[in-house]
CSV table of C-alpha atoms in Angstrom, one decimal:
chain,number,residue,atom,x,y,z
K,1,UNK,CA,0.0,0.0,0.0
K,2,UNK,CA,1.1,3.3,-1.1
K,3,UNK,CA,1.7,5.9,1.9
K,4,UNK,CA,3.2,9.5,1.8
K,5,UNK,CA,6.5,7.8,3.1
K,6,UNK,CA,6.9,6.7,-0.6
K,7,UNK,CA,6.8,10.2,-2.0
K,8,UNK,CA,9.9,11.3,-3.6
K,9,UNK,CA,11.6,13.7,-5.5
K,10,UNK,CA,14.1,11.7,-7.4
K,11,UNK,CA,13.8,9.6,-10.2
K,12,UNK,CA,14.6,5.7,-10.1
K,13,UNK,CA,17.4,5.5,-12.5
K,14,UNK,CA,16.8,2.9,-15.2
K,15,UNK,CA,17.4,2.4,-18.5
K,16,UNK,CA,15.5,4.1,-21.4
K,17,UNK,CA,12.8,2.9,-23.4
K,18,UNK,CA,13.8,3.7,-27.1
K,19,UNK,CA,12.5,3.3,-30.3
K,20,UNK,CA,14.7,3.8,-33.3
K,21,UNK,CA,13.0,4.1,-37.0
K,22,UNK,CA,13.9,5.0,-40.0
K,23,UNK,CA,13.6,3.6,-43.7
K,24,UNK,CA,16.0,0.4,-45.4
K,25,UNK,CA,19.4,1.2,-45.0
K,26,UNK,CA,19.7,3.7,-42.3
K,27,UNK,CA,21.7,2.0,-40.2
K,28,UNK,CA,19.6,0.3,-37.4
K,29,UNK,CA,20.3,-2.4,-37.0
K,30,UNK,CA,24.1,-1.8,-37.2
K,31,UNK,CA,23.8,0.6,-34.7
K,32,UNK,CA,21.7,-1.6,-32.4
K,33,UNK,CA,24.4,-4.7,-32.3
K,34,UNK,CA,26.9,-2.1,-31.0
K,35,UNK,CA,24.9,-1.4,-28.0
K,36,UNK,CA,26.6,-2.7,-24.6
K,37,UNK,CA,25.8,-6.3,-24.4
K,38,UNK,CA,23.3,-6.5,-26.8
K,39,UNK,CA,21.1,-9.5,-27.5
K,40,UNK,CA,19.3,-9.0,-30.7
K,41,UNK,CA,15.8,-10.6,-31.0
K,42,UNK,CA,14.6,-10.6,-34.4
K,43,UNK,CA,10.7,-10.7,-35.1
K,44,UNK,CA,9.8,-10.4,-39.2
K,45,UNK,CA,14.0,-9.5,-39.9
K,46,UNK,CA,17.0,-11.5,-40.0
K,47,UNK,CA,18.8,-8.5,-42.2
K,48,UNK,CA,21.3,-9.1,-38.8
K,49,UNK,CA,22.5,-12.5,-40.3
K,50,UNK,CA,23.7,-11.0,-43.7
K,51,UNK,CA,25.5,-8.1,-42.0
K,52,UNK,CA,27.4,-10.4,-39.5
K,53,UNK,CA,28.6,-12.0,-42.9
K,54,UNK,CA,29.5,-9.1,-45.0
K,55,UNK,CA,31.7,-7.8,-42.0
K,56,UNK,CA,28.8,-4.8,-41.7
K,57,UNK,CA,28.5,-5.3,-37.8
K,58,UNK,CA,30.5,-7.9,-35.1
K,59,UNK,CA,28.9,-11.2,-34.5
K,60,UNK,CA,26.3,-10.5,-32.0
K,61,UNK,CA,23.9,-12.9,-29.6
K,62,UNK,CA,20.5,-13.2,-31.5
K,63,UNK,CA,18.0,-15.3,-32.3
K,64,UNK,CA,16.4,-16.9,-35.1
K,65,UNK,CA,13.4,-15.1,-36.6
K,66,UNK,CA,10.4,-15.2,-34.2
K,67,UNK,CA,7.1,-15.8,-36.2
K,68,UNK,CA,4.5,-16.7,-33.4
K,69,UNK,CA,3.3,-14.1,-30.5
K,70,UNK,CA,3.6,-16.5,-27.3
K,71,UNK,CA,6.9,-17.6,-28.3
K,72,UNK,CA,8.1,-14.0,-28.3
K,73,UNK,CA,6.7,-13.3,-24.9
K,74,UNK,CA,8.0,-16.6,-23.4
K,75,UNK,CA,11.4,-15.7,-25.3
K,76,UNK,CA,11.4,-12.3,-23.7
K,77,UNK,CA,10.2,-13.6,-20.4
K,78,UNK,CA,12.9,-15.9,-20.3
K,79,UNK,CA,15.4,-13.3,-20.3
K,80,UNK,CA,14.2,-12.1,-16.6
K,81,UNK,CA,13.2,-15.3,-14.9
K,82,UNK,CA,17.0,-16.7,-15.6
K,83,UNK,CA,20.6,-15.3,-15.5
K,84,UNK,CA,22.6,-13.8,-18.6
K,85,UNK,CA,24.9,-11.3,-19.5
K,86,UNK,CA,22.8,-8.9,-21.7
K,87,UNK,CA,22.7,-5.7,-20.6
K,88,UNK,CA,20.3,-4.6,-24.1
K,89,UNK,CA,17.4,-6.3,-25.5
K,90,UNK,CA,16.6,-5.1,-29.3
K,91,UNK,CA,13.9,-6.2,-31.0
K,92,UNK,CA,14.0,-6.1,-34.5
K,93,UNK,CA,11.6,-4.9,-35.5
K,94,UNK,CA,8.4,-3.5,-34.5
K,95,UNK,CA,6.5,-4.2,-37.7
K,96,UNK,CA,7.2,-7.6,-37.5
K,97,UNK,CA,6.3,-7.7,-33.7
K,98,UNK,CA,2.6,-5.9,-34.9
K,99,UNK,CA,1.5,-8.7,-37.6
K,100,UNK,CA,2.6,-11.3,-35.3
K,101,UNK,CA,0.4,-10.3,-33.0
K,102,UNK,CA,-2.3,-9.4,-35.4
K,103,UNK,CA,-2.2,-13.1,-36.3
K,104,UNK,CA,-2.6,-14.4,-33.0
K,105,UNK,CA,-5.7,-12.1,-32.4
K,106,UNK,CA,-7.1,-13.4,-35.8
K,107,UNK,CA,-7.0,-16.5,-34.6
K,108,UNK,CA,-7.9,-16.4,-31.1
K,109,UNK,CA,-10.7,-13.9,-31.3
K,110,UNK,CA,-12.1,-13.6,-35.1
K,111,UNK,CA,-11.4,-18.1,-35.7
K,112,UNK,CA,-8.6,-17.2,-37.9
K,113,UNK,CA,-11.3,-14.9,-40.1
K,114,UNK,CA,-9.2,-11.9,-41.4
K,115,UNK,CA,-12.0,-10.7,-43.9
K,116,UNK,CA,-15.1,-12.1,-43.8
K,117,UNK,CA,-18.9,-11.9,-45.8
K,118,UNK,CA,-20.7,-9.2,-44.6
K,119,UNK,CA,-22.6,-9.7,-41.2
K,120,UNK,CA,-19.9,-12.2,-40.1
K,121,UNK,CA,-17.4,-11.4,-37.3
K,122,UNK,CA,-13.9,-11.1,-38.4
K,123,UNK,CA,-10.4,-9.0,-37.5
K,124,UNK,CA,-11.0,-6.1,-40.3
K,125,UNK,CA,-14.6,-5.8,-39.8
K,126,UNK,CA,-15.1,-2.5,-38.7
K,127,UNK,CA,-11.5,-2.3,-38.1
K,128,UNK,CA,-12.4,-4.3,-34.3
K,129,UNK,CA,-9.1,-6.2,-34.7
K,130,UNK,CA,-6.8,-3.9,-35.0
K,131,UNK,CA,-8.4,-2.0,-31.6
K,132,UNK,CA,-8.5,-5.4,-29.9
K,133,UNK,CA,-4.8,-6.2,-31.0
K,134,UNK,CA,-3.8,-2.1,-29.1
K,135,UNK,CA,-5.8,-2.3,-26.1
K,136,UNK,CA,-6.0,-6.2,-25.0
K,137,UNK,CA,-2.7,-8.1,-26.6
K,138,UNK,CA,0.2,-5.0,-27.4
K,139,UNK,CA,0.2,-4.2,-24.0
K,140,UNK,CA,1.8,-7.6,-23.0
K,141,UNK,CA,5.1,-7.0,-25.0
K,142,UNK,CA,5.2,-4.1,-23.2
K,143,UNK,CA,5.0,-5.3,-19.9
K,144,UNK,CA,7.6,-7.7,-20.2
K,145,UNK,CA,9.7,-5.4,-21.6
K,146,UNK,CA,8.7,-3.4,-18.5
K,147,UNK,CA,9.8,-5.9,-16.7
K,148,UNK,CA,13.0,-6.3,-18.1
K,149,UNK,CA,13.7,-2.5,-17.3
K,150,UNK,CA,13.0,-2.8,-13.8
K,151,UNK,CA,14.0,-5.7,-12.4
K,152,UNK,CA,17.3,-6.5,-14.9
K,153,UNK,CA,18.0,-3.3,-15.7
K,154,UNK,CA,18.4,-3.8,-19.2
K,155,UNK,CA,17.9,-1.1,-22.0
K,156,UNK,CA,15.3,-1.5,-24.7
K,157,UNK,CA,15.8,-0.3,-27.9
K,158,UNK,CA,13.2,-1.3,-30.5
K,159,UNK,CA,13.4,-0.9,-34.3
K,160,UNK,CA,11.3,0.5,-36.5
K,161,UNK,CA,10.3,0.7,-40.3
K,162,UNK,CA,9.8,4.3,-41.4
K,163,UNK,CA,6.4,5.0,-43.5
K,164,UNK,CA,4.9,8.5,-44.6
K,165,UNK,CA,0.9,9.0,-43.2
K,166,UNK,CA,-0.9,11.9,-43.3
K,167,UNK,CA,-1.1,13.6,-39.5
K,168,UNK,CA,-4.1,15.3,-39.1
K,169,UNK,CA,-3.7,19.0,-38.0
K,170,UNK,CA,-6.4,20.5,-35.2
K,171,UNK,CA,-6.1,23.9,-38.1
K,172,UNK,CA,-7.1,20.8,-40.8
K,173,UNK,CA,-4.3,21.8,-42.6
K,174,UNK,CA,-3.3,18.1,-42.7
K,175,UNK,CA,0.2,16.6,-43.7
K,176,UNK,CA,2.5,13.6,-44.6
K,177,UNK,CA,5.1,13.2,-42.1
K,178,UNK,CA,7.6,9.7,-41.2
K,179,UNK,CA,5.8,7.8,-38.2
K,180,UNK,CA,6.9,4.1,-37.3
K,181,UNK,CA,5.1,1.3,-39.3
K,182,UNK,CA,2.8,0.9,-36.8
K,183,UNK,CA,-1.2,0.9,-37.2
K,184,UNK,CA,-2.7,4.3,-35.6
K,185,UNK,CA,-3.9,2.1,-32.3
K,186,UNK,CA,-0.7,0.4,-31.7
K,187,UNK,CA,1.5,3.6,-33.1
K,188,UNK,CA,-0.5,5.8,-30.0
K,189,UNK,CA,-0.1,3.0,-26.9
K,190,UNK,CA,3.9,3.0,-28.3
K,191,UNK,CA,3.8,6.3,-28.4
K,192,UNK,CA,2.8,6.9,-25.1
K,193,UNK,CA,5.0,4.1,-23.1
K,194,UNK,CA,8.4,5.0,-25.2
K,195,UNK,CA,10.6,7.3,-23.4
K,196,UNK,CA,12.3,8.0,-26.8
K,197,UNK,CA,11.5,8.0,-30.4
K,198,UNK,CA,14.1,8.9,-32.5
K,199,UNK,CA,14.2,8.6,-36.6
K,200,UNK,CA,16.8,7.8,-38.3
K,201,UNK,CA,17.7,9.1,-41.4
K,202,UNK,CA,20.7,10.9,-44.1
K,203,UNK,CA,21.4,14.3,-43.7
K,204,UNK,CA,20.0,16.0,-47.0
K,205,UNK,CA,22.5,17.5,-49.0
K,206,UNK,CA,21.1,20.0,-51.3
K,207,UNK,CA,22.7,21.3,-54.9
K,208,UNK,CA,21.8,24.5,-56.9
K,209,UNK,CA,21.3,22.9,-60.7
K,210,UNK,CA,19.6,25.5,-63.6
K,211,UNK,CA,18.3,27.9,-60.7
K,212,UNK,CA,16.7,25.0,-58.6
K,213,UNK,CA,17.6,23.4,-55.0
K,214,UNK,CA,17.9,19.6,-55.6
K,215,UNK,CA,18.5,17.0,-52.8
K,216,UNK,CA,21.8,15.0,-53.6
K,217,UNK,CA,21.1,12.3,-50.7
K,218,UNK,CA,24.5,12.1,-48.0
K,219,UNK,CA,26.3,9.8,-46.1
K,220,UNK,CA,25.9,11.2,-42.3
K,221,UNK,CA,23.5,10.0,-40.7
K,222,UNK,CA,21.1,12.1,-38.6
K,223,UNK,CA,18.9,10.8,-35.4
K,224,UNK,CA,15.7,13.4,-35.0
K,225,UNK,CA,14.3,13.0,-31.2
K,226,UNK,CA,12.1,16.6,-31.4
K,227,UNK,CA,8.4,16.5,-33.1
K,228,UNK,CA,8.3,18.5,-36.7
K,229,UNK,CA,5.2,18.7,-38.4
K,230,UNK,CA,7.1,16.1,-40.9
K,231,UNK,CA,8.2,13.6,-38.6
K,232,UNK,CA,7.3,11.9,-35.2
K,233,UNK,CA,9.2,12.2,-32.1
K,234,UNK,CA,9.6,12.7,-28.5
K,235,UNK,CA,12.3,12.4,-25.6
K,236,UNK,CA,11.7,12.8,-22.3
K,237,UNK,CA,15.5,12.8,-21.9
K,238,UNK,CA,17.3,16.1,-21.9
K,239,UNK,CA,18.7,15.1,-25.3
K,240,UNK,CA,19.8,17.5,-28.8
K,241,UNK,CA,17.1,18.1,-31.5
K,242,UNK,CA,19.3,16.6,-33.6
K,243,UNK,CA,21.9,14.2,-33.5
K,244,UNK,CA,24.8,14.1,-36.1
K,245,UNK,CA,25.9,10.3,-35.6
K,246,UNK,CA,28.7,10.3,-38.2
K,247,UNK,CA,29.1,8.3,-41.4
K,248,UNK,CA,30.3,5.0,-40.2
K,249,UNK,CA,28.4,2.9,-37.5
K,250,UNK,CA,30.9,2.4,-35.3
K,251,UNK,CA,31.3,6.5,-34.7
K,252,UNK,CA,27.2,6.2,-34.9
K,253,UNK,CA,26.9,4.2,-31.7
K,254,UNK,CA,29.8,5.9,-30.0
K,255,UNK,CA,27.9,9.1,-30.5
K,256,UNK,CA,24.6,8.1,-29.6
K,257,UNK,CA,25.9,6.5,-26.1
K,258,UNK,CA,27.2,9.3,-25.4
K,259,UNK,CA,24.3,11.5,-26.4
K,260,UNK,CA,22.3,9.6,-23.8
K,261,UNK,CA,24.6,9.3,-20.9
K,262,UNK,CA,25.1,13.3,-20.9
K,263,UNK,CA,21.8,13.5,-21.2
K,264,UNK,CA,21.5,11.6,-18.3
K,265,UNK,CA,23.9,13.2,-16.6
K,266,UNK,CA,22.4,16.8,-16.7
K,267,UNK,CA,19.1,15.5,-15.5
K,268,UNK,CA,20.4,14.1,-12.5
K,269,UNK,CA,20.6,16.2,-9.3
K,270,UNK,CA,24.3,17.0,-8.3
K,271,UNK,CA,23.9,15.0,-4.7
K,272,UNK,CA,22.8,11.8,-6.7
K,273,UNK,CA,26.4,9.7,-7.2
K,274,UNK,CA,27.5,8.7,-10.5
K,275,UNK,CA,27.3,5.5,-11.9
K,276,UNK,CA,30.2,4.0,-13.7
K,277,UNK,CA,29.4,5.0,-17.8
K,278,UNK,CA,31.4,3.2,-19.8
K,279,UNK,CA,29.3,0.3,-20.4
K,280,UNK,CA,25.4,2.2,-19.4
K,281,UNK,CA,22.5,1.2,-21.7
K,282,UNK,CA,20.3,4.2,-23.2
């Protein structure tokens, strides 16, 4: 039972909650398996296999690709009810995690009936699955992930497809923008439970050609963690707008570490002691 005894004014200290997105080729999963002590579960990808053998990233802890929704919350369980060295779970990816679970509310709820003849219950009719898959089953991968946080300590960082969707204005002045790959329902409970959500993306770089500005593409990569009308984000971490990460992945995760541990750092008051940095999750 809760009392005022429990009232504090400090935080609790654990790891972020982070989601990375951004579109093929960015760089997230490269930057992910440089995380400290990473284990890499991979839901819908296995891009992590190739890049362990073209020498793109080191040869990581992961699994095989998870294609059923109670294996990945056993799997995840797993990691707190026994002992292990990861200090990072990653998922890879989000999407993947979504149609997993889609498919297991099909099945369980609508008798494996993803469209069906009118007047017949089934997972698109009247878009019920979809809220059923937000409110009832999401909301367990979260928990364990939770769970994870709090009593392992570990960092989360989930990955993320980027897709353009219009974002309705309260002006109607409606625009596209990058979100996640999420549906709406699952995008707004991730949304709300991330601590982070950061996209991932090439710095622009523009050239004038007959009197016009054309975009030339580049090689730095840049990590957004502040809304624009044109993208989705949010921190609740005292982190940059914008964060150059550097052209290699190697300088990428070094700078993104770091981006979070200062951020860290500010936020905490000056009588809270340090903790040892050179191995901290997000």
């Amino acid at each position: 039972m809760i009392s005022l005894k429990d009232v504090t004014s400090t935080g609790r200290g654990l790891p972020s909650r982070v989601i990375v997105y951004g579109p093929p080729g960015s760089g997230k999963t490269s930057l992910a398996a440089r995380m400290p002590a990473p284990i890499v579960v991979q839901v819908g990808e296995d891009g992590l296999d190739d890049l362990i053998d073209g020498g793109g990233c080191p040869g990581v802890p992961h699994t095989p690709r998870v294609e059923d929704w109670s294996e990945l919350i056993t799997l995840l369980g797993s990691l707190h009810s026994t002992n292990h060295p990861y200090k990072t779970v990653v998922v890879d990816g989000l999407s993947g995690c979504e149609a997993i679970c889609q498919a297991h509310v099909c099945k369980e709820e609508y008798g494996g009936r993803w469209e069906a003849p009118s007047g017949q219950d089934s997972f698109t009719a009247y878009g019920k699955g979809y809220g059923v898959t937000a409110t009832r089953y999401w909301p367990d991968l979260l928990r364990v992930l939770d769970l994870l946080r709090t009593t392992k300590r570990m960092g989360i960082l989930l990955l993320a497809h980027s897709a353009v969707k219009r974002r309705r204005r309260p002006d109607g002045n409606d625009i596209e923008a990058f979100v996640p790959l999420l549906h709406e329902a699952t995008l707004e409970r991730t949304t709300q439970w991330a601590d982070c959500i950061a996209l991932l993306n090439f710095k622009t770089v523009t050239t004038k050609q007959d009197g016009r500005t054309k975009g030339v593409g580049g090689q730095r990569r840049v990590l957004l963690t502040e809304s624009r009308d044109w993208a989705l984000a949010k921190s609740r971490l005292n982190l940059p707008a914008t964060i150059t990460l550097g052209e290699s992945a190697d300088e990428a995760s070094t700078v993104f570490l770091q981006a979070f541990r200062d951020a860290k750092s500010k936020s905490r008051p000056k009588t809270q002691p340090q903790p040892e940095t050179t191995e901290e999750t997000p």
